[in-house]
XYZ file of N, CA and C in Angstrom:
315
model
N 90.768 94.992 129.850
C 89.343 94.839 130.084
C 88.582 94.796 128.762
N 88.897 95.711 127.844
C 88.179 95.744 126.573
C 88.536 94.549 125.700
N 89.763 94.050 125.808
C 90.143 92.887 125.004
C 89.402 91.632 125.471
N 89.119 91.530 126.768
C 88.369 90.368 127.247
C 86.911 90.429 126.777
N 86.363 91.631 126.712
C 85.003 91.788 126.190
C 84.964 91.411 124.713
N 85.954 91.892 123.960
C 86.037 91.587 122.532
C 86.192 90.086 122.312
N 87.005 89.445 123.120
C 87.212 87.999 123.006
C 85.931 87.237 123.344
N 85.199 87.701 124.355
C 83.961 87.008 124.726
C 82.891 87.148 123.642
N 82.876 88.272 122.961
C 81.924 88.452 121.862
C 82.305 87.556 120.690
N 83.589 87.504 120.368
C 84.039 86.678 119.247
C 83.933 85.185 119.529
N 83.873 84.809 120.792
C 83.784 83.386 121.111
C 82.444 82.788 120.677
N 81.453 83.636 120.417
C 80.171 83.144 119.917
C 80.258 82.744 118.447
N 81.253 83.273 117.743
C 81.418 82.981 116.327
C 82.422 81.852 116.129
N 82.343 81.221 114.986
C 83.218 80.097 114.655
C 84.636 80.588 114.369
N 85.602 79.680 114.473
C 86.983 80.010 114.135
C 87.210 79.969 112.624
N 86.387 79.231 111.914
C 86.504 79.136 110.464
C 86.002 80.438 109.834
N 86.815 81.087 108.980
C 86.407 82.379 108.398
C 85.129 82.297 107.560
N 84.962 81.206 106.832
C 83.766 81.087 105.992
C 82.512 80.945 106.861
N 82.597 80.124 107.877
C 81.462 79.954 108.786
C 81.182 81.249 109.533
N 82.246 81.969 109.907
C 82.081 83.255 110.593
C 81.381 84.261 109.682
N 81.703 84.252 108.391
C 81.045 85.159 107.443
C 79.561 84.821 107.320
N 79.248 83.532 107.271
C 77.843 83.113 107.202
C 77.113 83.523 108.473
N 77.753 83.338 109.617
C 77.136 83.737 110.886
C 76.917 85.248 110.934
N 77.886 86.012 110.452
C 77.725 87.466 110.410
C 76.600 87.883 109.483
N 76.511 87.216 108.325
C 75.425 87.512 107.391
C 74.062 87.201 107.975
N 73.963 86.070 108.662
C 72.696 85.719 109.315
C 72.340 86.718 110.411
N 73.354 87.210 111.107
C 73.114 88.223 112.137
C 72.568 89.505 111.516
N 73.152 89.925 110.400
C 72.679 91.131 109.714
C 71.247 90.937 109.213
N 70.965 89.784 108.639
C 69.606 89.499 108.158
C 68.617 89.489 109.322
N 69.018 88.913 110.446
C 68.152 88.887 111.624
C 67.839 90.283 112.138
N 68.855 91.139 112.173
C 68.642 92.523 112.617
C 67.722 93.247 111.640
N 67.905 93.011 110.337
C 67.048 93.636 109.329
C 65.596 93.189 109.476
N 65.378 91.910 109.718
C 64.017 91.388 109.878
C 63.346 92.001 111.105
N 64.080 92.104 112.203
C 63.515 92.713 113.416
C 63.189 94.181 113.158
N 64.079 94.894 112.444
C 63.818 96.293 112.112
C 62.554 96.424 111.257
N 62.425 95.581 110.230
C 61.241 95.642 109.367
C 59.966 95.353 110.146
N 60.042 94.416 111.065
C 58.870 94.077 111.870
C 58.449 95.256 112.750
N 59.420 95.912 113.387
C 59.091 97.084 114.198
C 58.586 98.236 113.332
N 59.180 98.424 112.143
C 58.740 99.489 111.253
C 57.293 99.279 110.824
N 56.966 98.049 110.412
C 55.601 97.745 109.964
C 54.617 97.920 111.110
N 54.992 97.460 112.302
C 54.096 97.591 113.457
C 53.799 99.057 113.742
N 54.831 99.885 113.776
C 54.637 101.307 114.051
C 53.815 101.966 112.940
N 54.138 101.650 111.696
C 53.481 102.295 110.569
C 52.008 101.905 110.467
N 51.692 100.631 110.646
C 50.294 100.208 110.500
C 49.448 100.723 111.662
N 50.035 100.887 112.835
C 49.283 101.458 113.954
C 48.914 102.916 113.685
N 49.742 103.611 112.897
C 49.436 104.995 112.541
C 48.447 105.095 111.379
N 48.330 104.046 110.582
C 47.533 104.118 109.362
C 46.121 103.567 109.466
N 45.835 102.728 110.445
C 44.482 102.173 110.554
C 44.167 101.844 112.006
N 42.877 101.830 112.306
C 42.429 101.432 113.643
C 41.834 100.028 113.629
N 41.807 99.391 112.468
C 41.257 98.041 112.343
C 42.260 97.021 112.883
N 41.856 96.313 113.922
C 42.742 95.329 114.543
C 43.094 94.211 113.572
N 42.144 93.788 112.749
C 42.393 92.684 111.821
C 43.405 93.076 110.755
N 43.311 94.278 110.252
C 44.278 94.739 109.248
C 45.660 94.860 109.884
N 45.707 95.377 111.108
C 46.982 95.498 111.805
C 47.626 94.129 111.998
N 46.842 93.161 112.483
C 47.380 91.818 112.707
C 47.802 91.155 111.396
N 47.024 91.342 110.342
C 47.364 90.765 109.046
C 48.700 91.303 108.539
N 48.890 92.603 108.616
C 50.122 93.206 108.109
C 51.336 92.793 108.936
N 51.179 92.741 110.246
C 52.288 92.325 111.105
C 52.615 90.854 110.854
N 51.593 90.010 110.727
C 51.822 88.583 110.466
C 52.452 88.372 109.090
N 52.034 89.151 108.116
C 52.601 89.051 106.775
C 54.096 89.337 106.799
N 54.487 90.358 107.527
C 55.903 90.701 107.625
C 56.663 89.695 108.479
N 56.003 89.125 109.469
C 56.665 88.152 110.339
C 56.933 86.838 109.606
N 55.948 86.347 108.869
C 56.090 85.042 108.228
C 56.812 85.095 106.880
N 56.750 86.220 106.194
C 57.467 86.409 104.926
C 58.290 87.693 105.033
N 59.404 87.674 105.750
C 60.074 88.921 106.135
C 60.329 89.930 105.015
N 61.079 89.620 104.007
C 61.417 90.618 102.994
C 60.259 90.791 102.006
N 59.762 89.708 101.476
C 58.650 89.765 100.521
C 57.403 90.327 101.195
N 57.162 89.924 102.433
C 56.008 90.426 103.175
C 56.063 91.925 103.391
N 57.272 92.451 103.574
C 57.414 93.900 103.740
C 57.015 94.628 102.468
N 57.453 94.129 101.316
C 57.080 94.773 100.057
C 55.588 94.607 99.769
N 55.016 93.468 100.125
C 53.565 93.300 99.996
C 52.831 94.268 100.917
N 53.367 94.473 102.115
C 52.766 95.432 103.042
C 52.756 96.828 102.429
N 53.856 97.210 101.789
C 53.910 98.536 101.173
C 52.846 98.700 100.089
N 52.462 97.595 99.449
C 51.422 97.657 98.419
C 50.014 97.737 99.000
N 49.770 97.076 100.132
C 48.396 96.996 100.643
C 48.099 97.983 101.763
N 49.097 98.677 102.260
C 48.838 99.581 103.384
C 47.989 100.760 102.932
N 47.229 101.347 103.858
C 46.450 102.546 103.521
C 47.379 103.684 103.095
N 46.916 104.485 102.158
C 47.761 105.537 101.596
C 48.088 106.637 102.600
N 47.137 106.928 103.480
C 47.344 108.015 104.439
C 47.160 107.511 105.854
N 47.719 108.262 106.794
C 47.547 107.914 108.198
C 46.163 108.337 108.664
N 45.780 107.838 109.815
C 44.481 108.199 110.400
C 44.430 109.707 110.612
N 45.507 110.268 111.075
C 45.553 111.710 111.344
C 45.395 112.522 110.058
N 46.033 112.084 108.979
C 45.891 112.789 107.703
C 44.458 112.720 107.188
N 43.815 111.566 107.341
C 42.413 111.445 106.909
C 41.503 112.335 107.749
N 41.747 112.397 109.053
C 40.948 113.273 109.913
C 41.152 114.732 109.534
N 42.393 115.108 109.237
C 42.691 116.483 108.844
C 41.984 116.834 107.539
N 41.986 115.928 106.575
C 41.300 116.176 105.314
C 39.792 116.283 105.519
N 39.246 115.461 106.387
C 37.820 115.511 106.683
C 37.444 116.842 107.327
N 38.254 117.293 108.266
C 37.977 118.587 108.909
C 38.099 119.724 107.908
N 39.057 119.631 106.998
C 39.220 120.660 105.980
C 38.017 120.690 105.043
N 37.515 119.526 104.652
C 36.330 119.467 103.794
C 35.107 120.057 104.494
N 34.950 119.771 105.790
C 33.837 120.341 106.553
C 33.961 121.854 106.639
N 35.166 122.334 106.823
C 35.394 123.772 106.909
C 35.084 124.443 105.577
N 35.473 123.821 104.483
C 35.190 124.393 103.167
C 33.698 124.368 102.855
N 32.961 123.388 103.356
C 31.509 123.356 103.160
C 30.824 124.455 103.956
N 31.354 124.766 105.144
C 30.759 125.823 105.968
C 30.991 127.197 105.368
N 32.157 127.409 104.803
C 32.534 128.720 104.270
C 32.921 128.596 102.802
N 31.949 128.393 101.922
C 32.288 128.191 100.501
C 32.823 129.452 99.833
N 32.432 130.628 100.309
C 32.872 131.864 99.660
C 34.355 132.118 99.893
N 34.890 131.664 101.005
C 36.305 131.901 101.275
C 37.197 130.992 100.441
N 36.647 129.916 99.886
C 37.454 129.011 99.066
C 37.540 129.482 97.613
N 36.638 130.404 97.198
C 36.653 130.918 95.829
C 37.432 132.226 95.793
N 38.145 132.433 94.695
C 38.881 133.688 94.540
C 37.911 134.773 94.078
N 38.095 135.962 94.643
C 37.260 137.094 94.236
C 37.905 137.733 93.014
N 37.111 137.993 92.005
C 37.723 138.520 90.801
C 36.960 139.559 90.157
């Protein structure tokens, strides 16, 4: 049973070893591109609420897979929405209680 499954999977690849290597390489590149696309989609959704920025970053990675991913890493917001909200709440808290932020000496 398992040998028939293995044979059916290999039947998609060429009998020529060189062509099979190229097909395997293209398969690996395809899986990598899909992974990068999902990674960018998840990451940009956590980093901004702007629909246009989200679409731009996803399209950049889709149309220029490897280079677009590195460009995305350069242009993405430094912090997530949650981190910015946390910093904002911390700043508000420090403004309300300025004496607790200073050391008593």
